[in-house]
Amino acid sequence: MPDLLIELFSEEIPARMQARAASDLKALVTNGLVEAGLTYASAGAFATPRRLTLSVEGLSAESPTTREERKGPRTDAPDQALQGFLRSTGLTRDQLETRDDKKGQFWFARITRPGRPADDIVAELLDHTIRNFPWPKSMRWGAGSLRWVRPLHSILCILSAEDGAQIVPLTVEGITAGDTTRGHRFLSKGAIKVSGFNDYAAKLKKAHVILSPEDRASQIWHDATTMAFAQGLEVVEDKALLAEVAGLVEWPVVLLGEIDAEFLDLPPEVLQTSMREHQKFFSVRNPKTGRIEKFVTVANTETADHGATILAGNQKVLAARLSDAKFFWENDLRTVKEIGLEGMAKPLAEVTFHNKLGSQAERIARIEALAREIAPLVGAKPDLAAEAARIAKADLASEMVYEFPELQGIMGKYYAEAAGHDDGVPQACAEHYSPLGPSDEVPTAPVSVAVALADKIDMLTGFWAIDEKPTGSKDPFALRRAALGVIRLVLSNRLKLNLLSLTEEAMRWAMAAASPARGADPSLRELDDRVAIVHLIDFFHDRLKVYLRDLGIRHDVIDACLYDASADDKAAHAVNLVQVVKRAEALSETLKTDDGENLLQGFKRANNILTQAEEKDGVEYSYGADVKFAETDEERALFAALDAAEAKIAPAMKAEDFAAAMSAMADLRAPLDAFFEAVQINTDNSIIRRNRLNLLSRIRTLCLSVADLTRIEG
Amino acid sequence: MADAPKSFQDIILRLQAYWAAQGCAVLQPYDMEVGAGTFHPATTLRSLGAAPWAAAYVQPSRRPTDGRYGDNPNRLQHYYQYQVIIKPSPPDLQDLYLGSLKAIGIDAARHDIRFVEDDWESPTLGAWGLGWEVWCDGMEVSQFTYFQQVGGHDCAPVSGELTYGLERLAMYVLGVDHVMDMPFNDPGAPIPLRYGDIFRQTEEEYSRWNFDTADTEMLLHHFMDAEAECLRILAHPAEDPKTGRRIVMAHPAYDQCIKASHLFNLLDARGVISVTERQAYIGRVRTLAKLCADAFVQTEAGGWAA
């Protein structure tokens, strides 16, 4: 059982692409090996800035010989049929045999495919893999036509067994595979010959290359935290940065550096962002004060002066960067103190939000109006919500946010504080973009909630008004995220908001904002408020289903609670999300019980019988069933059970005590089962039949008032 | 280090000598206002077609919006780029590049040199390529690009392009914190000149003109004139009626494209171009660049053969 080692050695691979490329290499090669009939025991893939490596252990030495028998045409069939069969099997006539069966005499072919040695298969497969590698972006170089992420320099491809290693013969666009690699760009010289994976990894380590990205990352983190700890400090955790930095070095050397005192008063987010984005530094914090006081940089080399020159250079670059940041910070503070955030926001009148929806300033005015409407519903003072909405986006016109867009909101908070706003207004500036995803924290402060909702609802109604909805994988304005944001804000804060009334007003404003664009576009003109709102509510429901499905609630259960069977207008369906979710949770629990599951079956049976009868008779059985026509005890018991359930369900639904309503509904299971057991619905006596159908109708109506059980699958 | 460079010009001279030794034709700056060394026809146009090419040159570059009246330690509206362009890109281009750093005193044994992903795109030139920004001790010292497309044409073979921001690089090598304090010639020369002695005043003058004084109406006219002239030149048939020769006027047309691009930058600095208009202007320059590239591939240097 030989082992296979592949290394594709190139110029520096972008850090963000390395992990994916390693796993693609592994998948493409191992799948290809298996498809070709080989088996293997295990496989592992690795990436450094200059190499992708795959190690496959316990590979079969050759693929098995396969035999297949195929039946051809009858021996008396026209010659054409025989010729076709010969072509498809690749055999000649004298290699065929004839056999008789019930339908006559037929030609038979025995096809033998001899096994192939592993190196043959690997050579072909690796050539194909290199030429068709799924890089997110690839390039040509020199005069060749091969594409790779950056110029590919060498291919190492060996099969090794106890008796030694053998190069897999393979040449891709002039690059011939061999058994050598290279070490660190600066700390190692010359080619390194390897005989197998363990030898390879060990020799690379000697040549100052740590092959495994996880090993590099954990070494960086260990060294960084140890160094910081020795000075009573802690490294600010940043997993994405750690992974990126591990992809920029083959031989990580961690250095702890100083930040000039004049910059230590900048907001920590500014220091952190500037250091991370521009320099890929980790921030080092004083746990006692929460201030960022130092940084960690990771070099890719060891030097005679133990990194002193490198660190000095990095500190110098950082100082230049931070003096820019400080300059922006001081300018912004001066602006805010002189003309306030409203003044700072002035230029937003000239900034286009979307060419069909007007300027940022116009959008802010809509958000302000909307926040004022929403405020009382979420327990915020309307004036405060309006004030927060008016200034929440002012920082988009600040110098700091121009330089660091990811600081939007956060800078708004600092500038709002500096301008003397309080009562939750600065906090709302920071939080009004939240939540940004399914796991991002949801604001709870009333002013923040009001502005956050207004921001997202304006966004959604705006793009719905100009018919720019997300399609498939395209969602350039992150509207799915905005809708999920609304859903999470409403659910986490248990807000009794009516989505419909909330969006109606916003949609009118959005339509007005879009009116020039709508005037110019006939297809947009046809889209009226009502239709747009129906589509938007549907979109909310879709997002809700996705969200709840992730929380473990089945989509059919959600459907049963979303669509009120009695409502005709789609937009009037379930617009109170908190209620929908409570109902879905209760139904989900009920269906997990034995009674619930059986009641569902009973309901479906009742509904089927009733629907068939109604179709056949052309009438609707909805007149009150009368207990006086009941013939059996089981029938009378069901009447009594329905009386009892109705008495409980109606008030429970009204009180939104869905668990109680569902449990009362589930109590019908025993009498309903007994009823079906004992009673035949379609009897000859038409009065009794009608009465029983009306009784089923009563069951249906009652169950549907709890949830639309017809939508439940199974 | 005994032979550490002493001045800005020392660094330029060393780069010139190094790339000359590698076989590049050492060209002179293009005699027009450009935003970057890439605009020099030795890069833009010569990266098209199959003919081998190797050139290196200093290119004075102008970015009117970066003017800071000479006050900012490293922002200038007029600065120098060093540009190397080799077609086809040689397999050891990274090593050649590292050799050039060594020639100006950046030794990989003492410094941390890294190739960090940075894909290059010029919307005005309709050009893009993949490569890196090269970091030395955390500072970007060069841009390293494999051209994939220029003027809308696929580059085949591919050119390797190196761009050094000379002031920033030199400040680092010379250990200077403010560009204006950087020695331009040998500090031991009878008349030592610092960068500021030569450029502080011009930075002030141009900053004032770029931001507040330039006649926008006139610039706009010039822009439209350059655009019209470029199109007019290219509309001429390939055969010259006077000489009877085939003369496609790709370079004169490209000069007008360069002009339009710089005029756009000036208008931008004057703040008279709105966000939406911006894209439209860039698109107009790109159209010219593409037409010039189309014309160049119809010339002998661009690979046209009768």
Coordinates of C-alpha atoms in Angstrom, one line a residue, chain A residues 366-575:
Chain A
R366 CA -37.9 59.0 6.2
I367 CA -36.2 57.0 9.0
E368 CA -36.8 59.8 11.4
A369 CA -40.5 60.0 10.6
L370 CA -40.7 56.2 10.9
A371 CA -38.8 56.1 14.2
R372 CA -41.2 58.6 15.6
E373 CA -44.1 56.3 14.6
I374 CA -42.5 53.2 16.0
A375 CA -41.2 54.8 19.3
P376 CA -44.5 54.5 21.3
L377 CA -44.9 50.8 20.2
V378 CA -41.5 49.9 21.7
G379 CA -41.6 52.0 24.8
A380 CA -39.4 54.9 23.5
K381 CA -40.0 58.6 23.6
P382 CA -40.9 59.7 20.1
D383 CA -38.7 62.9 20.3
L384 CA -35.7 60.9 21.4
A385 CA -36.2 58.3 18.7
A386 CA -36.5 61.0 16.1
E387 CA -33.4 62.8 17.4
A388 CA -31.4 59.6 17.3
A389 CA -32.6 58.8 13.8
R390 CA -31.7 62.3 12.6
I391 CA -28.1 62.0 13.7
A392 CA -27.4 58.2 13.6
K393 CA -25.9 58.4 10.1
A394 CA -24.1 61.7 10.5
D395 CA -20.9 59.8 10.9
L396 CA -21.1 58.7 7.3
A397 CA -19.9 62.2 6.5
S398 CA -17.1 62.1 9.1
E399 CA -13.4 61.8 8.0
M400 CA -12.9 58.8 10.2
V401 CA -15.7 56.7 8.7
Y402 CA -14.6 57.8 5.2
E403 CA -11.3 56.2 6.0
F404 CA -12.7 53.3 8.0
P405 CA -16.2 52.4 6.8
E406 CA -16.5 49.6 9.3
L407 CA -16.5 52.1 12.1
Q408 CA -19.9 53.5 11.1
G409 CA -22.2 53.7 14.0
I410 CA -19.4 53.4 16.6
M411 CA -18.0 56.8 15.6
G412 CA -21.5 58.1 15.6
K413 CA -21.8 57.1 19.3
Y414 CA -18.5 58.9 20.2
Y415 CA -19.5 62.0 18.2
A416 CA -23.0 62.1 19.7
E417 CA -21.5 61.9 23.2
A418 CA -19.1 64.7 22.3
A419 CA -22.0 66.8 21.0
G420 CA -23.8 66.4 24.3
H421 CA -26.6 64.0 23.2
D422 CA -27.7 61.5 25.9
D423 CA -30.7 59.5 27.0
G424 CA -29.8 56.5 24.9
V425 CA -29.3 58.6 21.7
P426 CA -25.5 57.9 21.4
Q427 CA -26.1 54.2 22.0
A428 CA -28.8 54.2 19.3
C429 CA -26.2 55.7 16.8
A430 CA -24.0 52.7 17.6
E431 CA -26.7 50.1 17.6
H432 CA -29.1 51.1 14.8
Y433 CA -27.4 48.9 12.2
S434 CA -27.8 45.9 14.4
P435 CA -28.5 43.0 14.2
L436 CA -26.2 42.3 11.2
G437 CA -26.7 38.6 11.0
P438 CA -28.4 35.6 12.6
S439 CA -26.1 35.5 15.6
D440 CA -25.3 39.3 16.0
E441 CA -26.5 40.8 19.3
V442 CA -30.0 42.4 19.1
P443 CA -30.4 45.8 20.6
T444 CA -32.8 46.1 23.6
A445 CA -32.7 49.8 24.5
P446 CA -36.0 51.3 23.3
V447 CA -34.5 54.2 21.4
S448 CA -32.1 51.8 19.6
V449 CA -34.9 49.4 18.8
A450 CA -37.0 52.1 17.3
V451 CA -34.2 53.5 15.1
A452 CA -33.0 50.0 14.1
L453 CA -36.5 49.0 13.0
A454 CA -37.0 52.2 11.1
D455 CA -33.7 51.9 9.4
K456 CA -34.4 48.4 8.1
I457 CA -38.1 49.0 7.2
D458 CA -37.2 52.0 5.2
M459 CA -34.5 50.0 3.4
L460 CA -37.0 47.2 2.6
T461 CA -39.9 49.3 1.6
G462 CA -37.6 51.5 -0.5
F463 CA -36.2 48.6 -2.6
W464 CA -39.6 47.0 -2.9
A465 CA -41.0 50.3 -4.2
I466 CA -38.5 50.2 -7.1
D467 CA -38.8 46.4 -7.5
E468 CA -35.2 45.6 -6.6
K469 CA -35.8 42.5 -4.7
P470 CA -33.2 39.8 -4.0
T471 CA -33.2 37.0 -6.5
G472 CA -31.4 33.7 -6.1
S473 CA -27.9 34.3 -4.7
K474 CA -28.0 38.0 -5.6
D475 CA -28.8 40.3 -2.8
P476 CA -26.5 43.3 -3.3
F477 CA -28.3 45.5 -0.8
A478 CA -28.4 42.8 1.9
L479 CA -32.2 43.0 2.1
R480 CA -32.5 39.4 3.4
R481 CA -30.3 40.5 6.3
A482 CA -32.5 43.6 6.9
A483 CA -35.7 41.5 7.0
L484 CA -34.0 39.0 9.4
G485 CA -33.0 42.1 11.4
V486 CA -36.6 43.2 11.7
I487 CA -37.7 39.7 12.7
R488 CA -35.0 39.3 15.3
L489 CA -35.7 42.8 16.8
V490 CA -39.4 42.0 17.1
L491 CA -39.0 38.5 18.5
S492 CA -36.2 39.1 21.0
N493 CA -37.9 42.2 22.3
R494 CA -41.3 40.4 22.2
L495 CA -42.8 43.4 20.4
K496 CA -46.5 43.3 19.7
L497 CA -46.1 45.0 16.4
N498 CA -48.3 44.7 13.4
L499 CA -46.0 44.2 10.4
L500 CA -48.7 45.4 8.1
S501 CA -49.5 48.7 9.7
L502 CA -45.8 49.2 10.2
T503 CA -44.9 48.8 6.5
E504 CA -48.0 50.5 5.1
E505 CA -46.9 54.0 6.0
A506 CA -43.3 53.3 5.2
M507 CA -44.3 52.0 1.8
R508 CA -46.2 55.2 1.0
W509 CA -43.2 57.3 1.8
A510 CA -40.9 55.0 -0.2
M511 CA -43.2 55.2 -3.2
A512 CA -43.2 59.0 -2.9
A513 CA -39.4 59.0 -2.8
A514 CA -39.2 56.7 -5.8
S515 CA -41.9 58.7 -7.7
P516 CA -39.5 60.3 -10.3
A517 CA -38.0 56.8 -11.1
R518 CA -41.5 55.3 -11.2
G519 CA -42.7 58.0 -13.5
A520 CA -40.0 57.1 -15.9
D521 CA -40.5 53.4 -15.9
P522 CA -43.9 52.0 -17.0
S523 CA -43.4 48.6 -15.4
L524 CA -42.7 50.3 -12.0
R525 CA -45.8 52.5 -12.5
E526 CA -47.9 49.4 -12.5
L527 CA -46.6 48.3 -9.1
D528 CA -48.9 49.8 -6.5
D529 CA -48.5 50.0 -2.7
R530 CA -50.8 47.1 -2.0
V531 CA -49.0 44.7 -4.3
A532 CA -45.6 45.8 -3.0
I533 CA -46.7 45.3 0.6
V534 CA -48.1 41.8 -0.1
H535 CA -44.7 40.9 -1.7
L536 CA -42.9 42.3 1.2
I537 CA -45.0 40.5 3.9
D538 CA -44.4 37.3 1.9
F539 CA -40.7 38.0 2.0
F540 CA -40.8 38.5 5.8
H541 CA -42.6 35.2 6.1
D542 CA -40.0 33.4 4.0
R543 CA -37.2 34.9 6.1
L544 CA -39.1 33.9 9.3
K545 CA -39.4 30.3 8.0
V546 CA -35.7 30.2 7.3
Y547 CA -34.9 31.6 10.8
L548 CA -37.3 29.2 12.6
R549 CA -36.2 26.2 10.6
D550 CA -32.7 26.9 11.9
L551 CA -34.2 26.9 15.4
G552 CA -35.7 23.5 14.7
I553 CA -39.3 24.3 13.8
R554 CA -40.5 22.5 10.7
H555 CA -41.6 24.6 7.8
D556 CA -45.0 23.1 7.5
V557 CA -45.6 23.8 11.2
I558 CA -44.8 27.4 10.5
D559 CA -47.0 27.5 7.5
A560 CA -49.9 26.2 9.6
C561 CA -49.5 29.1 11.9
L562 CA -48.7 31.8 9.4
Y563 CA -51.7 31.5 7.2
D564 CA -55.0 32.1 8.8
A565 CA -57.3 29.8 6.9
S566 CA -60.2 32.2 7.3
A567 CA -58.5 35.3 6.0
D568 CA -58.9 36.1 2.3
D569 CA -56.4 38.9 1.9
K570 CA -52.9 37.5 1.9
A571 CA -51.5 40.7 3.4
A572 CA -53.8 40.3 6.4
H573 CA -52.2 36.9 7.3
A574 CA -50.3 36.7 10.5
V575 CA -48.6 40.0 10.8

